[in-house]
Structure formats: structure tokens, C-alpha cells
């Protein structure tokens, strides 16, 4: 009398087990995919900043070339530009932090926003999957317990052995879910890092726009050195002007705990 | 009697992970999206413990801590900081402002529960 009931329930149990295992594989696949996005972010940021600075240096070289070939033209531009102090800075900025560089900064910021959106979307989906797996695990546990009660004490030894195995699987999934709770916090760390990088970039762009370029048209080489020194100074100012990096973690191992 | 915890974080995924961990252990959890939201909720309801992030918009975690400690009901309530910040200077600020403890993200669910049980039982 008991056996058919056990078999029917056991069928559900096996099906639930398969769904859980499948869902677990999916969540880890997405985690691996997201980790690759994070790695790409740091490379993207570094490459972006370096490229922006190269673009800036190139623009200075262009200025020097223009000045060498036609110093009058550049001087005329500068003279025309000097209307007021504000205008002076503004027009000079166009040369120092030219449209190309501005566009480059804009592109990097857009890329960072895109990475942020991708990570946020991934984390939302992962959390939904996580909740689903958690609910399934609870049902699975309850089902195994119920079947165990129905099967005992007359239940056959093979069925009880299988149920025991199912319990082990359920416990393992619960333990993996705990690990996933730690890993799923990567979204917060990444978002904070992206925010920090974006702020650094904005500060650098702003400082570069304020670099007071005073080209000595009679000593172009010296001017290039001066501009390079000013860029270096701007980077130093940008570094000191932004908040300290909020995330120094290099992996997703749990952090320290200290009770005061 | 069920103990109620106020979980404060601007990251939805962190709030969900904290809630998942604490609710699973039988605590009631109320979420707040930033320091200001937490202050509003703390004035309306008493909590047994506050678990808060540091870097948040509007009112950050350290300001929240200082403002909560000014409220009569929160003079001695445990306030744990759960943050990515791990610098000694920041920890010292937290300690001085009255934090009960400092937990660096990412947290491990079982260790978080251990600490909370130790602090509020």
C-alpha cells in the first residue's frame, strides 16, 4: 500500500533534484561570465586613461607643430581668445584638453556606465535565480522529509538509502547557497569601484581643463616639457582630490570582523 | 520574542543577501536604502540591532551612527558597520562614533550570524 505512494513522491523528488542541479550549474555559469566582465573593467579603465593621456600629449605635439610651421597663426588664435580671464581659460582649455580628448573621456565614462549597467543587470538576474533555487531547496528538503515519514518504518532499504542520498544533496546545495551569498556581493564592490573610477576621471578631466597653458612661442621645446609637467601635476592633483579607493579587496573571500 | 534588525545599505543585492541570511535564522529584518531612510525608520520603530553600510548617498553610515547615538533609544543598541572599507583610520572613526563592531564585505553568512548572536543573542 505504501510503496506506490513512495514511488510517486520519489518521482517528484528526482525531478526537483534535477531542476536544482541544473539551476545551480546555470548560476555558476553566470557568475563566471560576470567575473570576466569585472576583469575587463580594470583593463578598460587603465587603457582608457592611458589612451586619453596619449591623446592629450599628441594634441600638445600638434600645437607645437602648428606653432613651428605658423607661429603667427597660433599667436593670433591666442590673442583673439583672450577676452576675459574666464574666456581665456575656456579657449585655452580647448587646446589643452581638446575636443578629441574630451570625446575620449566621454567615451570612457560611457563605457564605465555600460559596465555598471551590465553588472547590475547580471546581479539582479543572479539574485532572482538565487531566490528561486533557495525556494526549491526548501521544497526539496520538505519533500524528502515527508517521503521519509511515509516510507518508514516499512519502507524498503533501497528507498531509504536513496532518500538519505537526497538529503545529502539537499544539504550540499544549502551549503553552496551560503557560499553564493558571499559571492553575490560582488555587485556592490564593482559598483563602488566603477563610481570611484568615474569620479577620478571627472576630477582629472576637470583639472586638465584648468591647466594654465602659457606657451612660450620662442621656446617651443621647453613648452612641451612644461605642458608634460603640468599634465603630471594634474594627475597628482586628481589623485589627491578624489576620495580614497573604497574597495581594496582583490577577491571575494570574506572580510575581517572586529568587535570593539 | 523575535528580534528585529535594521539593515541599511544602498545596494539592493546586499540588502537582499543580509535579509536572506538573517530571516533564515529567525530574525525580523527591516531594510533601509540609506542613512536618511534608516534614521526615519529608527525614529518610528525600535530595533534590537542596526547593521549599516558606510558609503551611501544622502546620509552616510558614519553620520547615521553619530545621529543614532544622539537618540535616547539608540544610546546602547548595538550598531555594526558592514562595509567594503577596511582602513584603520576609518575603523577608528567608527569606533569613536560608537560602533559596536566592524565587518568588512563580503560577509560570510554563518560568520555574520555568529557575530549577531554574540551581540544580541
GROMACS .gro file of C-alpha atoms in nm:
model
  381
    1UNK     CA    1   0.000   0.000   0.000
    2UNK     CA    2   0.278   0.236   0.087
    3UNK     CA    3   0.511   0.156  -0.199
    4UNK     CA    4   0.317   0.321  -0.487
    5UNK     CA    5   0.279   0.643  -0.285
    6UNK     CA    6   0.650   0.646  -0.217
    7UNK     CA    7   0.729   0.586  -0.584
    8UNK     CA    8   0.508   0.875  -0.700
    9UNK     CA    9   0.659   1.115  -0.447
   10UNK     CA   10   1.003   0.987  -0.526
   11UNK     CA   11   0.948   1.077  -0.891
   12UNK     CA   12   0.880   1.439  -0.788
   13UNK     CA   13   1.183   1.429  -0.569
   14UNK     CA   14   1.414   1.318  -0.851
   15UNK     CA   15   1.264   1.582  -1.080
   16UNK     CA   16   1.319   1.852  -0.815
   17UNK     CA   17   1.676   1.732  -0.770
   18UNK     CA   18   1.745   1.756  -1.143
   19UNK     CA   19   1.596   2.107  -1.159
   20UNK     CA   20   1.811   2.215  -0.863
   21UNK     CA   21   2.132   2.076  -1.008
   22UNK     CA   22   2.053   2.238  -1.344
   23UNK     CA   23   1.976   2.572  -1.181
   24UNK     CA   24   2.300   2.554  -0.977
   25UNK     CA   25   2.503   2.496  -1.294
   26UNK     CA   26   2.332   2.799  -1.451
   27UNK     CA   27   2.403   3.030  -1.157
   28UNK     CA   28   2.770   2.939  -1.153
   29UNK     CA   29   2.797   2.987  -1.528
   30UNK     CA   30   2.655   3.338  -1.497
   31UNK     CA   31   2.891   3.407  -1.203
   32UNK     CA   32   3.189   3.307  -1.416
   33UNK     CA   33   3.062   3.526  -1.701
   34UNK     CA   34   3.023   3.824  -1.469
   35UNK     CA   35   3.372   3.772  -1.326
   36UNK     CA   36   3.509   3.812  -1.679
   37UNK     CA   37   3.323   4.146  -1.707
   38UNK     CA   38   3.490   4.266  -1.386
   39UNK     CA   39   3.836   4.171  -1.516
   40UNK     CA   40   3.760   4.358  -1.837
   41UNK     CA   41   3.663   4.666  -1.637
   42UNK     CA   42   4.004   4.719  -1.480
   43UNK     CA   43   4.177   4.673  -1.816
   44UNK     CA   44   3.929   4.907  -1.982
   45UNK     CA   45   3.984   5.177  -1.719
   46UNK     CA   46   4.362   5.154  -1.737
   47UNK     CA   47   4.367   5.150  -2.117
   48UNK     CA   48   4.120   5.436  -2.131
   49UNK     CA   49   4.320   5.663  -1.903
   50UNK     CA   50   4.647   5.587  -2.078
   51UNK     CA   51   4.489   5.647  -2.418
   52UNK     CA   52   4.336   5.973  -2.301
   53UNK     CA   53   4.675   6.096  -2.184
   54UNK     CA   54   4.837   5.985  -2.511
   55UNK     CA   55   4.568   6.182  -2.695
   56UNK     CA   56   4.647   6.484  -2.480
   57UNK     CA   57   5.020   6.456  -2.543
   58UNK     CA   58   4.951   6.423  -2.915
   59UNK     CA   59   4.743   6.737  -2.906
   60UNK     CA   60   5.036   6.921  -2.747
   61UNK     CA   61   5.268   6.791  -3.015
   62UNK     CA   62   5.019   6.918  -3.274
   63UNK     CA   63   5.021   7.259  -3.110
   64UNK     CA   64   5.398   7.269  -3.126
   65UNK     CA   65   5.397   7.160  -3.490
   66UNK     CA   66   5.141   7.427  -3.572
   67UNK     CA   67   5.343   7.687  -3.387
   68UNK     CA   68   5.663   7.580  -3.560
   69UNK     CA   69   5.508   7.593  -3.904
   70UNK     CA   70   5.299   7.903  -3.843
   71UNK     CA   71   5.364   8.073  -3.509
   72UNK     CA   72   5.170   8.379  -3.620
   73UNK     CA   73   4.856   8.174  -3.668
   74UNK     CA   74   4.875   8.028  -3.320
   75UNK     CA   75   4.958   8.364  -3.165
   76UNK     CA   76   4.663   8.520  -3.348
   77UNK     CA   77   4.436   8.248  -3.211
   78UNK     CA   78   4.564   8.313  -2.861
   79UNK     CA   79   4.530   8.687  -2.889
   80UNK     CA   80   4.177   8.656  -3.023
   81UNK     CA   81   4.100   8.416  -2.746
   82UNK     CA   82   4.195   8.649  -2.464
   83UNK     CA   83   3.871   8.831  -2.400
   84UNK     CA   84   3.836   8.785  -2.025
   85UNK     CA   85   4.001   8.564  -1.768
   86UNK     CA   86   3.720   8.313  -1.792
   87UNK     CA   87   3.722   8.315  -2.168
   88UNK     CA   88   4.099   8.289  -2.165
   89UNK     CA   89   4.079   7.973  -1.959
   90UNK     CA   90   3.795   7.839  -2.166
   91UNK     CA   91   3.962   7.891  -2.502
   92UNK     CA   92   4.296   7.769  -2.373
   93UNK     CA   93   4.119   7.458  -2.242
   94UNK     CA   94   4.005   7.382  -2.594
   95UNK     CA   95   4.368   7.346  -2.682
   96UNK     CA   96   4.492   7.171  -2.369
   97UNK     CA   97   4.202   6.935  -2.323
   98UNK     CA   98   4.090   6.935  -2.684
   99UNK     CA   99   3.768   6.803  -2.831
  100UNK     CA  100   3.932   6.474  -2.913
  101UNK     CA  101   4.044   6.424  -2.554
  102UNK     CA  102   3.707   6.539  -2.419
  103UNK     CA  103   3.538   6.292  -2.650
  104UNK     CA  104   3.773   6.023  -2.527
  105UNK     CA  105   3.689   6.098  -2.162
  106UNK     CA  106   3.322   6.090  -2.255
  107UNK     CA  107   3.362   5.750  -2.422
  108UNK     CA  108   3.540   5.605  -2.119
  109UNK     CA  109   3.267   5.736  -1.889
  110UNK     CA  110   3.003   5.583  -2.115
  111UNK     CA  111   3.193   5.253  -2.114
  112UNK     CA  112   3.206   5.258  -1.736
  113UNK     CA  113   2.833   5.326  -1.719
  114UNK     CA  114   2.774   5.038  -1.959
  115UNK     CA  115   2.980   4.801  -1.742
  116UNK     CA  116   2.784   4.922  -1.438
  117UNK     CA  117   2.455   4.852  -1.614
  118UNK     CA  118   2.573   4.506  -1.726
  119UNK     CA  119   2.690   4.416  -1.377
  120UNK     CA  120   2.369   4.548  -1.219
  121UNK     CA  121   2.159   4.353  -1.466
  122UNK     CA  122   2.364   4.037  -1.405
  123UNK     CA  123   2.339   4.072  -1.028
  124UNK     CA  124   1.962   4.126  -1.046
  125UNK     CA  125   1.922   3.810  -1.252
  126UNK     CA  126   2.153   3.617  -1.022
  127UNK     CA  127   1.960   3.726  -0.714
  128UNK     CA  128   1.633   3.617  -0.878
  129UNK     CA  129   1.788   3.278  -0.965
  130UNK     CA  130   1.931   3.255  -0.615
  131UNK     CA  131   1.590   3.311  -0.454
  132UNK     CA  132   1.434   3.056  -0.689
  133UNK     CA  133   1.697   2.794  -0.605
  134UNK     CA  134   1.656   2.870  -0.236
  135UNK     CA  135   1.280   2.815  -0.256
  136UNK     CA  136   1.332   2.491  -0.450
  137UNK     CA  137   1.582   2.371  -0.192
  138UNK     CA  138   1.334   2.431   0.088
  139UNK     CA  139   1.062   2.239  -0.100
  140UNK     CA  140   1.310   1.964  -0.175
  141UNK     CA  141   1.401   1.932   0.191
  142UNK     CA  142   1.037   1.924   0.298
  143UNK     CA  143   0.957   1.667   0.031
  144UNK     CA  144   1.238   1.433   0.134
  145UNK     CA  145   1.134   1.460   0.498
  146UNK     CA  146   0.770   1.385   0.408
  147UNK     CA  147   0.864   1.084   0.194
  148UNK     CA  148   1.091   0.957   0.468
  149UNK     CA  149   0.799   0.966   0.713
  150UNK     CA  150   0.573   0.783   0.468
  151UNK     CA  151   0.833   0.520   0.392
  152UNK     CA  152   0.929   0.446   0.749
  153UNK     CA  153   0.913   0.209   0.919
  154UNK     CA  154   0.807  -0.035   0.643
  155UNK     CA  155   0.993   0.138   0.363
  156UNK     CA  156   1.239  -0.071   0.174
  157UNK     CA  157   1.606  -0.025   0.249
  158UNK     CA  158   1.696   0.086  -0.108
  159UNK     CA  159   1.433   0.363  -0.096
  160UNK     CA  160   1.551   0.483   0.244
  161UNK     CA  161   1.911   0.477   0.117
  162UNK     CA  162   1.809   0.689  -0.183
  163UNK     CA  163   1.627   0.932   0.043
  164UNK     CA  164   1.938   0.961   0.257
  165UNK     CA  165   2.138   1.044  -0.056
  166UNK     CA  166   1.880   1.307  -0.149
  167UNK     CA  167   1.920   1.461   0.195
  168UNK     CA  168   2.296   1.479   0.142
  169UNK     CA  169   2.237   1.651  -0.194
  170UNK     CA  170   1.996   1.898  -0.033
  171UNK     CA  171   2.246   1.978   0.243
  172UNK     CA  172   2.521   2.029  -0.016
  173UNK     CA  173   2.301   2.266  -0.217
  174UNK     CA  174   2.223   2.465   0.100
  175UNK     CA  175   2.592   2.490   0.177
  176UNK     CA  176   2.661   2.609  -0.180
  177UNK     CA  177   2.387   2.869  -0.140
  178UNK     CA  178   2.571   3.006   0.163
  179UNK     CA  179   2.886   3.035  -0.048
  180UNK     CA  180   2.682   3.207  -0.318
  181UNK     CA  181   2.565   3.468  -0.062
  182UNK     CA  182   2.929   3.574  -0.022
  183UNK     CA  183   3.000   3.571  -0.396
  184UNK     CA  184   2.681   3.758  -0.485
  185UNK     CA  185   2.809   4.062  -0.301
  186UNK     CA  186   3.048   4.132  -0.591
  187UNK     CA  187   2.789   4.367  -0.744
  188UNK     CA  188   2.827   4.617  -0.459
  189UNK     CA  189   3.208   4.606  -0.475
  190UNK     CA  190   3.211   4.651  -0.852
  191UNK     CA  191   2.959   4.937  -0.845
  192UNK     CA  192   3.170   5.120  -0.585
  193UNK     CA  193   3.487   5.069  -0.789
  194UNK     CA  194   3.318   5.195  -1.106
  195UNK     CA  195   3.193   5.500  -0.916
  196UNK     CA  196   3.542   5.566  -0.786
  197UNK     CA  197   3.697   5.534  -1.134
  198UNK     CA  198   3.434   5.765  -1.281
  199UNK     CA  199   3.499   6.027  -1.011
  200UNK     CA  200   3.875   6.004  -1.070
  201UNK     CA  201   3.821   6.053  -1.440
  202UNK     CA  202   3.595   6.354  -1.387
  203UNK     CA  203   3.846   6.510  -1.149
  204UNK     CA  204   4.133   6.452  -1.392
  205UNK     CA  205   3.936   6.599  -1.681
  206UNK     CA  206   3.839   6.898  -1.470
  207UNK     CA  207   4.198   6.956  -1.352
  208UNK     CA  208   4.334   6.922  -1.705
  209UNK     CA  209   4.084   7.179  -1.828
  210UNK     CA  210   4.227   7.421  -1.575
  211UNK     CA  211   4.588   7.372  -1.674
  212UNK     CA  212   4.717   7.718  -1.747
  213UNK     CA  213   4.895   7.678  -2.072
  214UNK     CA  214   5.127   7.965  -2.142
  215UNK     CA  215   5.320   7.868  -2.449
  216UNK     CA  216   5.645   8.043  -2.494
  217UNK     CA  217   5.641   8.068  -2.869
  218UNK     CA  218   6.010   8.137  -2.874
  219UNK     CA  219   6.098   7.823  -2.683
  220UNK     CA  220   5.863   7.554  -2.806
  221UNK     CA  221   6.059   7.257  -2.675
  222UNK     CA  222   6.058   7.396  -2.326
  223UNK     CA  223   5.684   7.449  -2.354
  224UNK     CA  224   5.624   7.083  -2.434
  225UNK     CA  225   5.823   6.986  -2.125
  226UNK     CA  226   5.627   7.237  -1.921
  227UNK     CA  227   5.298   7.101  -2.050
  228UNK     CA  228   5.403   6.746  -1.978
  229UNK     CA  229   5.498   6.852  -1.626
  230UNK     CA  230   5.159   7.019  -1.592
  231UNK     CA  231   4.982   6.702  -1.702
  232UNK     CA  232   5.179   6.507  -1.445
  233UNK     CA  233   5.085   6.768  -1.186
  234UNK     CA  234   4.722   6.746  -1.295
  235UNK     CA  235   4.726   6.370  -1.241
  236UNK     CA  236   4.875   6.422  -0.895
  237UNK     CA  237   4.606   6.678  -0.812
  238UNK     CA  238   4.335   6.446  -0.946
  239UNK     CA  239   4.471   6.161  -0.737
  240UNK     CA  240   4.477   6.369  -0.421
  241UNK     CA  241   4.141   6.530  -0.496
  242UNK     CA  242   3.938   6.213  -0.520
  243UNK     CA  243   3.822   6.011  -0.223
  244UNK     CA  244   4.032   5.717  -0.113
  245UNK     CA  245   3.958   5.398  -0.305
  246UNK     CA  246   3.660   5.247  -0.123
  247UNK     CA  247   3.732   4.888  -0.227
  248UNK     CA  248   4.074   4.729  -0.184
  249UNK     CA  249   3.957   4.369  -0.189
  250UNK     CA  250   4.130   4.157  -0.452
  251UNK     CA  251   3.900   3.857  -0.427
  252UNK     CA  252   3.563   3.751  -0.289
  253UNK     CA  253   3.695   3.590   0.029
  254UNK     CA  254   3.506   3.701   0.339
  255UNK     CA  255   3.634   4.016   0.506
  256UNK     CA  256   3.769   4.072   0.857
  257UNK     CA  257   3.543   4.104   1.159
  258UNK     CA  258   3.628   4.313   1.461
  259UNK     CA  259   3.414   4.374   1.768
  260UNK     CA  260   3.506   4.687   1.963
  261UNK     CA  261   1.028   3.716   2.111
  262UNK     CA  262   1.157   3.779   1.758
  263UNK     CA  263   1.439   4.031   1.743
  264UNK     CA  264   1.422   4.300   1.478
  265UNK     CA  265   1.726   4.418   1.284
  266UNK     CA  266   1.754   4.729   1.070
  267UNK     CA  267   1.968   4.652   0.762
  268UNK     CA  268   2.096   4.968   0.592
  269UNK     CA  269   2.265   4.957   0.251
  270UNK     CA  270   2.221   5.142  -0.078
  271UNK     CA  271   2.295   4.821  -0.266
  272UNK     CA  272   1.977   4.622  -0.321
  273UNK     CA  273   2.169   4.296  -0.364
  274UNK     CA  274   2.349   4.341  -0.030
  275UNK     CA  275   2.018   4.417   0.145
  276UNK     CA  276   1.870   4.103  -0.008
  277UNK     CA  277   2.167   3.888   0.097
  278UNK     CA  278   2.157   4.028   0.452
  279UNK     CA  279   1.781   3.973   0.473
  280UNK     CA  280   1.812   3.622   0.335
  281UNK     CA  281   2.077   3.535   0.595
  282UNK     CA  282   1.906   3.693   0.895
  283UNK     CA  283   1.550   3.588   0.815
  284UNK     CA  284   1.672   3.232   0.769
  285UNK     CA  285   1.800   3.246   1.127
  286UNK     CA  286   1.466   3.371   1.259
  287UNK     CA  287   1.529   3.745   1.284
  288UNK     CA  288   1.286   4.002   1.155
  289UNK     CA  289   1.458   4.237   0.911
  290UNK     CA  290   1.360   4.588   0.806
  291UNK     CA  291   1.557   4.735   0.517
  292UNK     CA  292   1.666   5.096   0.466
  293UNK     CA  293   1.817   5.227   0.142
  294UNK     CA  294   2.045   5.490   0.300
  295UNK     CA  295   2.125   5.670   0.625
  296UNK     CA  296   1.834   5.912   0.598
  297UNK     CA  297   1.586   5.631   0.538
  298UNK     CA  298   1.736   5.445   0.835
  299UNK     CA  299   1.704   5.749   1.062
  300UNK     CA  300   1.340   5.792   0.963
  301UNK     CA  301   1.269   5.426   1.036
  302UNK     CA  302   1.468   5.425   1.361
  303UNK     CA  303   1.261   5.716   1.493
  304UNK     CA  304   0.936   5.533   1.421
  305UNK     CA  305   1.034   5.191   1.550
  306UNK     CA  306   1.286   5.046   1.792
  307UNK     CA  307   1.530   4.790   1.664
  308UNK     CA  308   1.742   4.540   1.854
  309UNK     CA  309   2.038   4.593   1.624
  310UNK     CA  310   2.139   4.816   1.336
  311UNK     CA  311   2.362   4.678   1.061
  312UNK     CA  312   2.480   4.956   0.832
  313UNK     CA  313   2.699   5.024   0.531
  314UNK     CA  314   2.928   5.330   0.526
  315UNK     CA  315   2.934   5.467   0.170
  316UNK     CA  316   2.577   5.570   0.097
  317UNK     CA  317   2.404   5.872  -0.059
  318UNK     CA  318   2.234   6.143   0.147
  319UNK     CA  319   2.340   6.036   0.500
  320UNK     CA  320   2.639   5.800   0.510
  321UNK     CA  321   2.696   5.524   0.766
  322UNK     CA  322   2.924   5.720   0.997
  323UNK     CA  323   2.683   6.016   1.012
  324UNK     CA  324   2.396   5.773   1.070
  325UNK     CA  325   2.592   5.615   1.355
  326UNK     CA  326   2.659   5.952   1.517
  327UNK     CA  327   2.298   6.066   1.477
  328UNK     CA  328   2.157   5.739   1.611
  329UNK     CA  329   2.380   5.763   1.917
  330UNK     CA  330   2.224   6.101   1.991
  331UNK     CA  331   1.879   5.941   2.012
  332UNK     CA  332   1.785   5.820   2.360
  333UNK     CA  333   1.661   5.482   2.233
  334UNK     CA  334   1.986   5.409   2.049
  335UNK     CA  335   2.246   5.503   2.310
  336UNK     CA  336   2.325   5.139   2.383
  337UNK     CA  337   2.170   4.950   2.092
  338UNK     CA  338   2.440   4.753   1.904
  339UNK     CA  339   2.534   4.913   1.575
  340UNK     CA  340   2.750   4.705   1.342
  341UNK     CA  341   2.923   4.854   1.039
  342UNK     CA  342   2.917   4.630   0.731
  343UNK     CA  343   3.136   4.792   0.469
  344UNK     CA  344   3.398   4.749   0.198
  345UNK     CA  345   3.616   4.997   0.390
  346UNK     CA  346   3.891   4.823   0.581
  347UNK     CA  347   4.130   5.109   0.662
  348UNK     CA  348   4.236   5.156   1.024
  349UNK     CA  349   4.161   5.529   1.014
  350UNK     CA  350   3.803   5.464   0.909
  351UNK     CA  351   3.764   5.192   1.175
  352UNK     CA  352   3.896   5.432   1.437
  353UNK     CA  353   3.636   5.691   1.330
  354UNK     CA  354   3.365   5.428   1.362
  355UNK     CA  355   3.484   5.315   1.700
  356UNK     CA  356   3.500   5.672   1.826
  357UNK     CA  357   3.147   5.741   1.696
  358UNK     CA  358   3.016   5.445   1.895
  359UNK     CA  359   3.015   5.148   1.657
  360UNK     CA  360   2.985   4.808   1.823
  361UNK     CA  361   3.184   4.626   1.559
  362UNK     CA  362   3.327   4.638   1.209
  363UNK     CA  363   3.261   4.378   0.942
  364UNK     CA  364   3.438   4.400   0.608
  365UNK     CA  365   3.247   4.294   0.296
  366UNK     CA  366   3.199   4.044   0.154
  367UNK     CA  367   3.043   3.881   0.458
  368UNK     CA  368   3.009   3.511   0.519
  369UNK     CA  369   2.651   3.427   0.630
  370UNK     CA  370   2.750   3.193   0.912
  371UNK     CA  371   3.011   3.436   1.049
  372UNK     CA  372   2.765   3.724   1.031
  373UNK     CA  373   2.512   3.520   1.229
  374UNK     CA  374   2.778   3.427   1.484
  375UNK     CA  375   2.859   3.793   1.544
  376UNK     CA  376   2.494   3.895   1.565
  377UNK     CA  377   2.416   3.614   1.808
  378UNK     CA  378   2.712   3.718   2.018
  379UNK     CA  379   2.592   4.078   2.026
  380UNK     CA  380   2.216   4.038   2.073
  381UNK     CA  381   2.169   3.668   2.140
   0.00000   0.00000   0.00000
